[in-house]
XYZ file of C-alpha atoms in Angstrom:
679
model
C 3.291 -11.733 -11.501
C 3.256 -14.165 -13.455
C 3.246 -13.551 -17.323
C 0.207 -14.213 -19.938
C 1.802 -17.022 -20.702
C 2.581 -18.670 -17.379
C -1.164 -17.940 -16.085
C -2.408 -20.258 -13.029
C -6.078 -21.126 -12.742
C -5.191 -23.323 -8.941
C -7.271 -26.349 -10.136
C -7.016 -30.012 -9.670
C -9.445 -30.756 -11.759
C -9.322 -29.986 -15.411
C -12.211 -27.652 -16.352
C -13.291 -29.713 -19.085
C -14.665 -32.283 -16.804
C -16.605 -29.433 -15.348
C -17.979 -28.303 -18.134
C -19.627 -31.412 -19.449
C -22.647 -31.728 -17.059
C -25.525 -34.274 -17.572
C -28.207 -33.214 -20.406
C -31.026 -32.064 -17.594
C -32.458 -28.609 -16.885
C -29.485 -27.196 -15.542
C -29.428 -24.368 -12.452
C -26.842 -22.171 -11.470
C -24.768 -23.286 -8.447
C -22.027 -22.202 -6.631
C -19.875 -24.172 -4.120
C -19.202 -22.728 -0.615
C -16.931 -25.451 0.155
C -14.705 -26.542 -2.106
C -13.077 -29.426 -2.373
C -11.647 -31.951 -5.303
C -13.856 -34.459 -4.218
C -16.762 -32.233 -4.718
C -18.319 -33.873 -1.360
C -19.666 -30.501 0.550
C -22.847 -28.330 0.719
C -23.988 -26.382 -1.701
C -25.200 -22.639 -2.196
C -28.311 -22.313 -4.834
C -27.967 -19.483 -7.313
C -31.942 -18.544 -7.470
C -31.411 -18.744 -11.522
C -31.978 -21.293 -13.795
C -31.673 -21.375 -17.385
C -33.813 -23.597 -19.595
C -32.129 -24.115 -23.048
C -33.394 -25.008 -26.350
C -32.366 -25.780 -29.610
C -33.363 -22.457 -31.084
C -31.222 -19.630 -30.557
C -33.752 -17.698 -28.645
C -33.252 -19.470 -25.029
C -35.081 -18.262 -22.291
C -34.719 -17.583 -18.862
C -36.507 -18.613 -15.720
C -35.678 -17.424 -12.417
C -36.702 -19.614 -9.905
C -35.489 -21.877 -6.680
C -35.035 -25.295 -7.713
C -32.583 -27.795 -5.680
C -29.268 -27.537 -6.472
C -28.554 -30.231 -9.447
C -25.124 -29.060 -10.804
C -21.646 -27.696 -9.548
C -18.883 -25.986 -11.550
C -15.797 -25.120 -9.467
C -12.297 -25.523 -10.193
C -9.446 -26.098 -7.039
C -6.105 -26.667 -6.879
C -2.471 -25.616 -8.898
C -2.525 -27.438 -12.431
C -1.852 -25.005 -15.643
C -4.300 -23.158 -17.016
C -2.922 -22.772 -20.879
C -3.648 -26.924 -20.218
C -7.201 -26.230 -19.004
C -7.468 -23.494 -21.743
C -7.167 -25.716 -24.615
C -9.775 -28.311 -23.143
C -12.270 -25.392 -22.865
C -14.362 -25.948 -25.826
C -17.610 -26.683 -26.787
C -18.262 -30.724 -27.244
C -21.025 -32.956 -28.605
C -21.855 -33.310 -25.136
C -21.199 -29.682 -24.028
C -23.651 -28.240 -26.591
C -26.953 -26.995 -25.868
C -25.348 -26.431 -22.172
C -26.243 -22.549 -21.041
C -24.276 -20.086 -19.339
C -23.445 -20.871 -16.034
C -20.801 -19.633 -12.300
C -17.862 -21.044 -11.875
C -15.410 -20.063 -8.393
C -11.726 -20.315 -9.433
C -10.464 -20.633 -5.801
C -11.546 -22.346 -2.873
C -14.913 -20.241 -1.393
C -13.488 -21.284 1.854
C -9.989 -19.501 2.173
C -8.916 -18.347 5.253
C -6.624 -15.913 3.587
C -9.856 -14.125 2.781
C -10.509 -11.256 4.803
C -13.869 -10.721 6.776
C -16.986 -9.956 5.396
C -15.574 -10.075 1.764
C -17.693 -8.678 -0.701
C -19.087 -10.964 -3.696
C -16.804 -9.961 -6.982
C -19.136 -11.144 -10.285
C -16.927 -11.622 -13.395
C -18.559 -10.740 -16.652
C -16.251 -11.621 -19.588
C -15.753 -10.500 -23.264
C -17.380 -11.646 -25.802
C -15.400 -15.177 -25.697
C -17.215 -16.259 -22.844
C -14.380 -17.966 -21.757
C -14.291 -16.829 -17.629
C -11.021 -16.631 -17.075
C -10.109 -13.318 -17.818
C -8.788 -12.559 -14.215
C -6.628 -15.163 -14.288
C -3.670 -13.093 -13.681
C -5.555 -11.713 -10.187
C -7.278 -15.038 -8.930
C -5.219 -15.602 -6.228
C -4.892 -11.660 -4.860
C -8.727 -11.026 -5.536
C -9.710 -14.455 -3.350
C -8.202 -12.668 -0.335
C -10.610 -9.557 -1.259
C -13.468 -10.921 -2.032
C -15.948 -14.364 -2.930
C -14.866 -14.401 -6.419
C -17.733 -15.967 -9.183
C -16.967 -15.589 -12.896
C -19.310 -16.583 -15.810
C -19.022 -18.818 -18.366
C -20.878 -18.741 -21.764
C -20.456 -21.636 -23.906
C -19.323 -20.805 -27.166
C -22.312 -22.247 -29.115
C -24.765 -20.636 -26.693
C -27.193 -18.430 -28.541
C -28.995 -16.643 -25.374
C -29.626 -13.258 -26.130
C -28.251 -10.168 -24.391
C -31.302 -9.686 -22.691
C -31.836 -12.978 -20.865
C -28.035 -13.011 -20.050
C -28.772 -9.778 -18.134
C -31.609 -11.657 -16.459
C -29.452 -14.303 -15.172
C -26.959 -11.613 -13.592
C -29.851 -9.818 -12.340
C -31.139 -13.068 -10.624
C -28.207 -13.686 -8.520
C -27.429 -10.448 -7.783
C -30.808 -9.716 -6.275
C -30.260 -13.401 -4.772
C -26.861 -12.595 -2.937
C -27.658 -9.189 -2.413
C -31.140 -10.324 -0.092
C -28.826 -12.978 2.078
C -26.181 -9.717 2.102
C -27.932 -6.298 2.075
C -25.005 -4.386 3.791
C -21.980 -5.652 1.678
C -21.755 -4.016 -2.098
C -21.489 -6.462 -4.877
C -18.659 -6.245 -7.475
C -19.533 -6.442 -11.100
C -16.476 -6.153 -13.004
C -16.424 -6.743 -17.416
C -14.540 -6.731 -19.497
C -15.616 -4.920 -22.979
C -19.224 -7.086 -23.917
C -19.128 -7.816 -19.995
C -19.053 -4.720 -19.268
C -22.405 -4.255 -21.018
C -23.861 -7.086 -18.979
C -22.891 -4.994 -15.820
C -24.096 -1.417 -16.983
C -27.381 -3.222 -17.794
C -27.554 -4.795 -14.868
C -27.147 -1.787 -12.579
C -29.505 0.385 -14.746
C -32.238 -2.263 -13.920
C -31.322 -1.862 -10.243
C -30.598 1.472 -8.909
C -31.199 0.605 -5.526
C -28.817 -2.322 -4.953
C -25.635 -1.146 -3.840
C -23.474 -2.259 -7.342
C -19.634 -0.960 -7.362
C -19.175 -1.534 -11.493
C -15.526 -2.011 -13.102
C -16.032 -1.281 -16.671
C -12.718 -2.297 -18.609
C -12.994 -0.988 -22.387
C -16.401 -0.806 -22.484
C -18.252 -2.149 -26.024
C -20.980 0.113 -25.209
C -18.991 1.513 -28.211
C -19.324 -1.299 -30.455
C -22.156 0.828 -32.890
C -19.322 3.491 -33.732
C -16.274 0.954 -34.139
C -15.133 -0.759 -37.099
C -15.942 -3.888 -36.061
C -19.511 -3.038 -36.729
C -19.251 -3.230 -40.995
C -17.676 -6.801 -40.623
C -20.821 -8.151 -39.975
C -22.068 -8.145 -43.324
C -19.037 -8.977 -44.993
C -18.935 -12.331 -42.334
C -22.347 -12.995 -43.252
C -21.288 -13.146 -47.019
C -18.394 -15.205 -46.470
C -20.606 -17.827 -44.512
C -22.981 -18.323 -47.084
C -19.702 -19.322 -49.373
C -17.357 -21.041 -46.584
C -17.976 -24.037 -44.314
C -15.277 -23.777 -42.490
C -13.508 -22.746 -39.116
C -11.850 -19.460 -38.129
C -8.469 -21.039 -39.286
C -9.728 -21.371 -42.918
C -10.816 -17.465 -42.635
C -7.091 -16.720 -41.044
C -5.621 -18.206 -43.927
C -7.499 -16.556 -46.711
C -7.267 -13.226 -44.939
C -3.300 -13.248 -44.276
C -2.713 -13.588 -47.886
C -4.749 -10.572 -48.844
C -3.509 -7.827 -49.161
C -6.186 -5.672 -48.850
C -6.339 -3.295 -45.734
C -9.970 -4.462 -44.988
C -9.231 -8.214 -45.314
C -5.951 -7.273 -42.380
C -8.384 -5.656 -40.082
C -10.702 -8.668 -40.429
C -7.979 -11.052 -39.340
C -6.941 -8.652 -36.530
C -10.525 -8.625 -35.227
C -11.213 -12.297 -35.341
C -8.054 -12.729 -33.329
C -9.110 -9.863 -30.933
C -12.600 -11.121 -30.377
C -11.121 -14.930 -29.493
C -8.330 -13.754 -27.701
C -9.729 -15.075 -24.127
C -10.718 -18.206 -25.591
C -8.446 -21.254 -26.156
C -8.401 -23.044 -29.028
C -9.689 -20.271 -31.198
C -10.079 -22.028 -34.457
C -11.666 -25.368 -33.016
C -14.568 -23.231 -30.744
C -15.441 -20.384 -33.237
C -17.053 -21.182 -36.369
C -18.163 -18.231 -38.686
C -21.423 -18.546 -37.620
C -20.672 -18.248 -34.098
C -18.515 -15.080 -34.723
C -21.342 -13.436 -36.491
C -23.547 -14.832 -33.667
C -21.075 -13.070 -30.877
C -21.009 -9.643 -33.431
C -24.632 -9.190 -33.831
C -24.537 -10.126 -30.098
C -21.961 -7.262 -29.304
C -24.639 -5.250 -31.328
C -27.603 -5.407 -29.668
C -25.700 -5.567 -25.943
C -24.278 -2.095 -27.383
C -27.814 -0.715 -28.191
C -29.390 -1.682 -25.364
C -27.035 -0.746 -22.885
C -26.515 2.723 -24.195
C -30.589 3.521 -24.064
C -30.281 2.641 -20.372
C -27.275 4.655 -19.504
C -29.348 7.604 -17.792
C -30.442 5.264 -15.301
C -27.351 4.083 -13.884
C -26.635 5.433 -10.350
C -23.985 2.402 -9.251
C -20.413 3.606 -8.066
C -18.374 2.979 -11.176
C -14.391 2.664 -12.224
C -13.790 2.925 -15.729
C -10.663 1.678 -17.266
C -9.574 2.752 -20.339
C -6.830 0.935 -22.888
C -5.076 3.785 -25.078
C -4.268 1.416 -27.496
C -6.992 -0.196 -27.915
C -7.197 -1.742 -32.024
C -10.539 -2.946 -31.519
C -13.155 -0.528 -29.860
C -12.308 3.498 -29.617
C -12.106 2.356 -25.759
C -10.100 5.835 -24.542
C -12.910 8.260 -26.225
C -15.982 5.845 -24.637
C -14.122 6.069 -21.225
C -14.171 9.141 -21.077
C -17.924 9.567 -22.543
C -19.103 7.493 -20.143
C -17.495 9.207 -17.139
C -19.162 12.637 -18.480
C -22.753 11.005 -18.525
C -22.564 8.541 -14.872
C -23.046 10.845 -12.255
C -20.573 8.469 -9.693
C -17.665 7.765 -12.112
C -14.529 7.811 -11.978
C -11.638 7.177 -15.109
C -8.283 5.604 -15.391
C -6.357 5.590 -18.521
C -3.837 3.062 -19.595
C -2.168 4.577 -22.702
C 0.187 2.039 -22.990
C -2.374 -1.145 -23.035
C -4.805 -2.703 -25.490
C -7.821 -4.048 -25.689
C -7.287 -6.910 -23.372
C -6.397 -5.212 -19.908
C -6.853 -7.832 -17.664
C -4.462 -9.845 -19.242
C -2.024 -7.161 -19.002
C 0.631 -7.966 -16.177
C 1.561 -3.978 -15.932
C -1.264 -3.359 -14.695
C -2.517 -5.230 -11.633
C -6.502 -5.063 -11.116
C -5.753 -5.143 -7.013
C -3.669 -2.476 -7.242
C -6.056 -0.204 -9.232
C -8.564 -0.703 -6.827
C -7.020 -0.203 -4.242
C -5.025 3.160 -5.546
C -8.246 4.527 -6.339
C -10.103 3.439 -3.209
C -12.537 1.517 -4.508
C -11.953 -1.553 -2.490
C -14.856 -1.544 0.563
C -16.987 -4.214 2.322
C -19.843 -1.965 3.656
C -22.244 0.821 2.146
C -19.380 3.431 2.755
C -15.927 3.138 1.985
C -13.918 3.097 4.779
C -10.176 4.290 4.581
C -8.746 2.744 7.722
C -10.613 -0.566 8.256
C -10.706 -1.783 4.715
C -7.221 -0.335 3.727
C -4.818 -3.058 2.499
C -0.852 -2.671 2.719
C 0.867 -2.076 0.068
C 2.858 -5.347 -1.232
C 6.861 -5.126 -2.042
C 5.851 -4.991 -6.079
C 3.054 -1.338 -5.169
C 6.082 -0.143 -2.768
C 8.775 -0.499 -5.275
C 6.138 1.285 -8.163
C 5.259 3.852 -6.053
C 9.036 4.517 -4.727
C 9.730 4.009 -8.286
C 7.740 7.346 -9.153
C 9.608 9.279 -6.427
C 13.151 7.851 -7.667
C 14.189 11.238 -9.025
C 13.573 13.222 -5.885
C 15.404 10.665 -2.870
C 18.703 10.784 -6.000
C 18.371 14.519 -6.387
C 17.939 15.205 -2.987
C 20.143 12.634 -1.138
C 17.651 12.876 2.038
C 19.482 12.600 5.475
C 17.089 10.929 8.239
C 18.078 11.922 11.943
C 16.483 10.508 14.850
C 16.510 11.189 18.536
C 17.212 8.210 21.061
C 15.297 8.245 24.651
C 17.898 9.660 26.309
C 18.402 12.293 24.135
C 20.829 11.705 21.846
C 20.426 12.555 17.841
C 21.888 10.120 15.768
C 22.240 9.457 11.927
C 19.324 6.956 10.900
C 15.402 5.994 12.168
C 16.800 3.892 15.339
C 14.660 6.424 16.979
C 11.189 5.785 16.362
C 9.584 4.256 17.952
C 7.971 0.498 16.792
C 5.084 -0.030 18.520
C 1.879 2.347 18.075
C 0.070 3.931 18.098
C 2.196 6.725 17.073
C 1.713 10.516 15.973
C 4.540 12.217 13.612
C 3.701 15.678 14.279
C 6.100 18.294 11.689
C 7.017 20.814 9.285
C 4.858 20.642 5.771
C 7.690 22.109 2.681
C 6.526 24.056 0.203
C 4.479 21.824 -1.968
C 5.033 18.830 0.361
C 8.126 18.116 -1.301
C 9.748 16.237 1.907
C 6.471 13.598 1.925
C 7.914 10.918 -0.707
C 11.691 10.662 0.892
C 10.022 10.802 4.178
C 7.312 7.352 3.882
C 9.975 5.544 1.699
C 12.594 5.629 4.164
C 11.072 4.687 7.124
C 8.943 1.827 5.318
C 11.979 0.504 3.470
C 14.221 0.507 6.584
C 12.105 0.347 9.246
C 9.115 -1.517 7.721
C 6.592 1.244 9.350
C 3.864 2.335 7.244
C 2.865 5.966 8.295
C -0.702 6.950 7.018
C -1.063 10.385 6.237
C -4.349 12.406 7.360
C -4.264 14.192 3.835
C -6.648 16.975 2.662
C -10.171 15.243 0.997
C -9.413 16.621 -2.199
C -7.525 14.220 -2.918
C -10.508 11.941 -2.633
C -12.981 13.475 -3.772
C -13.698 15.721 -6.859
C -16.631 17.521 -8.880
C -17.509 16.064 -12.115
C -16.489 19.440 -14.211
C -14.004 20.754 -11.246
C -10.837 22.023 -12.095
C -9.275 20.560 -9.251
C -5.988 18.055 -10.091
C -7.658 14.560 -11.315
C -7.578 12.116 -8.581
C -5.339 10.168 -10.387
C -2.479 12.355 -9.504
C -3.035 10.763 -5.509
C -3.285 7.289 -6.827
C 0.188 6.606 -5.363
C -0.568 8.265 -2.178
C -3.698 5.827 -1.397
C -1.604 2.881 -1.829
C 0.914 3.883 0.872
C -1.753 4.410 3.073
C -2.944 8.469 3.168
C -6.657 9.085 4.617
C -8.774 12.342 4.463
C -8.491 14.061 7.469
C -11.562 13.819 9.948
C -11.912 13.519 13.666
C -13.584 9.788 12.829
C -10.480 8.787 10.783
C -8.357 10.212 13.196
C -9.835 8.070 15.934
C -9.560 4.955 14.102
C -6.168 5.292 13.335
C -5.581 5.888 16.845
C -7.384 2.603 17.881
C -5.829 0.400 15.577
C -2.262 1.469 16.570
C -1.127 3.087 13.682
C 1.757 4.929 12.396
C -0.087 8.452 11.705
C 1.372 11.566 10.172
C -0.128 14.700 11.031
C 0.692 18.376 9.545
C -1.402 21.147 11.602
C -0.480 23.596 9.051
C -2.173 21.690 6.287
C -2.255 23.619 2.888
C -1.396 27.027 4.241
C 1.759 25.764 5.315
C 2.846 23.835 2.199
C 1.658 26.968 -0.212
C 3.317 29.239 2.165
C 4.375 33.149 0.687
C 7.811 34.594 -0.048
C 9.584 34.606 2.823
C 7.687 32.244 4.790
C 10.256 29.390 4.921
C 10.454 27.028 7.873
C 7.839 29.397 9.505
C 4.791 27.553 11.181
C 1.465 28.017 10.306
C -0.657 25.986 13.482
C -4.407 26.518 14.536
C -4.509 28.017 17.744
C -6.689 25.135 19.353
C -4.735 22.180 20.165
C -6.845 19.907 18.116
C -5.219 16.512 18.129
C -3.452 16.466 21.425
C -6.800 14.609 24.158
C -6.837 12.353 21.315
C -3.550 11.089 21.386
C -3.950 10.712 24.927
C -7.013 9.311 25.297
C -5.324 6.451 23.469
C -1.643 6.659 25.106
C -0.048 7.643 21.983
C 3.705 8.657 21.605
C 3.941 12.340 20.079
C 7.065 12.490 17.524
C 7.695 16.050 16.664
C 9.852 16.663 13.513
C 11.301 19.300 11.253
C 12.775 18.981 7.641
C 14.539 21.508 5.768
C 16.261 21.986 2.226
C 13.294 23.748 0.188
C 15.871 26.825 0.194
C 18.509 24.902 -1.305
C 16.420 23.593 -4.455
C 14.312 26.410 -5.418
C 13.158 30.014 -4.993
C 9.485 31.093 -5.090
C 9.026 33.775 -7.474
C 5.569 33.896 -7.940
C 3.305 33.413 -4.852
C -0.348 33.998 -3.728
C 0.048 37.527 -3.134
C 1.307 37.678 -6.984
C -1.004 35.934 -8.436
C -4.071 37.992 -6.557
C -2.633 41.244 -8.576
C -3.776 39.460 -11.712
C -7.460 39.500 -12.141
C -7.647 36.520 -14.545
C -5.922 34.228 -11.598
C -7.572 35.540 -8.792
C -10.492 34.714 -10.321
C -9.016 31.353 -10.911
C -7.945 30.688 -7.306
C -11.177 31.863 -6.012
C -13.078 29.097 -8.354
C -10.422 26.315 -6.704
C -11.143 27.521 -3.759
C -14.821 27.324 -3.538
C -14.661 24.050 -5.237
C -12.432 22.389 -2.560
C -14.622 23.789 0.240
C -17.781 22.264 -1.510
C -15.791 18.753 -1.317
C -15.179 19.443 2.383
C -15.683 22.206 4.825
C -12.709 21.113 6.263
C -11.278 24.373 8.894
C -14.162 26.431 7.515
C -14.903 27.705 11.270
C -10.992 27.635 11.529
C -9.815 31.200 12.946
C -6.380 33.032 12.354
C -4.019 32.736 9.360
C -3.989 28.728 8.922
C -7.798 29.133 8.019
C -6.317 31.154 4.852
C -6.137 27.806 2.348
C -6.852 29.188 -0.857
C -6.074 26.832 -3.542
C -3.281 28.151 -5.854
C -0.076 26.391 -7.541
C 3.025 28.616 -6.539
C 5.852 28.908 -9.016
C 9.395 28.102 -8.342
C 12.450 28.917 -10.058
C 15.265 25.825 -9.856
C 18.631 26.096 -8.143
C 21.051 23.698 -8.078
C 19.561 21.034 -6.216
C 21.119 20.808 -2.188
C 19.875 18.313 0.389
C 16.806 17.363 2.623
C 17.654 16.961 6.201
C 14.961 15.519 8.206
C 15.086 15.108 12.416
C 12.639 12.979 14.401
C 12.247 14.325 17.804
C 12.673 13.005 21.286
C 9.214 10.991 21.540
C 6.989 12.658 23.752
C 4.853 10.448 26.135
C 1.280 10.409 26.898
C 0.634 7.009 27.965
C -1.214 7.732 31.781
C -1.405 11.213 31.324
C -4.742 11.076 29.790
C -7.293 12.110 33.097
C -4.191 15.212 32.759
C -4.688 16.165 29.143
C -8.881 16.397 29.649
C -7.689 19.349 30.932
C -7.826 22.064 28.150
C -5.432 24.220 29.348
C -2.828 21.150 30.086
C -3.490 20.199 26.712
C -3.171 23.500 25.238
C 0.672 23.147 26.918
C 1.457 20.073 25.264
C 0.396 21.221 22.177
C 2.784 24.539 22.340
C 5.179 21.833 23.688
C 5.053 19.859 20.657
C 5.435 23.232 18.181
C 8.493 24.596 19.974
C 10.125 21.084 19.346
C 9.209 21.033 15.939
C 10.708 24.795 15.441
C 13.806 23.677 17.635
C 14.475 20.237 15.017
C 14.132 23.506 11.997
C 16.443 25.620 13.818
C 18.742 22.558 14.887
C 19.159 21.244 10.828
C 19.776 25.217 9.500
C 22.241 25.184 11.653
C 24.008 21.704 11.498
C 23.518 21.887 7.435
C 26.299 24.608 6.991
C 29.065 21.461 8.153
C 28.019 19.210 5.372
C 30.588 19.020 2.975
C 28.064 17.278 0.939
C 25.237 19.837 0.773
C 25.567 20.702 -2.564
C 24.667 18.157 -5.656
C 28.016 18.191 -7.400
C 29.924 17.213 -4.384
C 27.660 13.788 -3.948
C 28.222 12.716 -7.597
C 32.180 13.071 -7.183
C 31.603 11.554 -4.137
C 29.646 8.387 -5.445
C 32.077 8.263 -8.556
C 34.610 7.384 -5.918
C 32.948 5.087 -3.885
C 30.293 3.367 -5.996
C 26.515 4.581 -6.840
C 24.970 2.970 -3.871
C 27.427 4.127 -1.325
C 26.075 5.680 1.608
C 26.994 9.637 1.178
C 28.084 11.416 4.687
C 27.170 14.501 6.209
C 27.495 16.802 9.378
C 28.199 14.841 12.755
C 25.051 14.917 14.912
């Protein structure tokens, strides 16, 4: 991923050439099959803007045949284009317009890809997603709004322009969502459009929304700049030079504000005059007032992104406020980022959409079919977050070959799916991260974990952990447990990870280490047989070597305050999903609580994957409930055998203790593989 100083726009024609359009009444167009020769067919966006010499430009909707196309393709440098993206005499009076930063006919784009409309900050260049154009182009049909620096279209007219495009595209594809990605001022545009169109399937992605402008430190600058404009007739460079030499805090803040306000515009001083800057600040003021008065009408699915170090707006507080007000919203806070969040290479917009499960191509998210595997960078970041666990517990992976021999490594794991891994859940699922990471890094196999729905949904005022706690699991392919999702995973020949014991097993009581809590019913066997899946039973031990459970469920239920808290959490989890509410037996006791463990000097994790059990050719046989239950009990017995094998064999591991492993690495190198017992 390139830095801000090496942005790419992938265009073979300087963007300024496209911006200098004929002085005829323009229409908003988007080329459907872009080429450098501009000879392919065009696609009308049903909106036209008649520009006037007065600031009060008016918008009219129509279906006039296309007249202009704004499109960029190829491989030239964006920074060069940015210098040329400025208002010229020929460009003065031109209206806002859409452009495509990528070839709309890209062969790498996913089928049925939704439309993404990028709404820029107050700078208006439309280039704010340049870091992600290529990756976004694989997932979306991307259009960007360009608002010329000298344009004087009022906020409500800009809203109508975007609304016209949204309605036109929604009419053509009513079963696909439309994404409105807005930065700062663009977030106000997105919210306003959503408020006016509650019945259209919109997904809003808002970065540092300027709805906080009225309460920010920027608003008082407007009369100051208006006073300056009466005395000065220069561009921003002149004002920068004035404020640089002034020691006052206000002057310094004005300078910083001007820099931030025009950060997405190249050639800042040449494009923005004092008059233009005042207009843009007034535009922000109008946008904030208009949007805040209509927040109650917004029903759209919304992802709020807020920076913790935004020096321009109180974005963190505003993000939290919007999250409280918008009923269908989620929030992610980036403590180390500034105002231009989309220009921060440390926070990839594509990764954010994947981690939050905000990418979908139909009316409802499909956790199986809409899922995109992690990139190498995403995997390395995900693994880094659990690196301490791997290093501290030095996992030993064993697998079983077709002939029954147990070998070190993962060579016994089937490569071709569908494969169902069925195993034991250690306390708090501590075994998950090393398990998934090692199989993916060594075998290139992505385990799709079937997880509790509370990892994907949370009540607005609920007390369960924030959904951001599970972003890494979603990137690595976790799906909510349901028969439908399990069916789709089998159908797509996936490698599936299933824990029949669920939360009851992962939150067991004292003395219940390595005890299985499985349902009485053979829930998964017949579905696995229907697709001829291989079933791989596995066990993992090591929990008792890293900690001792000292305050469990039984202890907590004796304390009235904690008992009430556990009941509230459990009721909330049931509201999210009545999963297994009809299940009988001990496994149905899935009360949500947090056990307390006393840490020990770390031992080691040991995994054993048993011999794969074939179901191919047994579909008719396993349709019989009794036969399916026999196979179910066989799988359970194999998991218990794996646990017994590991508990016995680890006694012969000279490197079971972390101190012995550290000494080995000091002698043989940090990256050396630490030995273990002979299988």
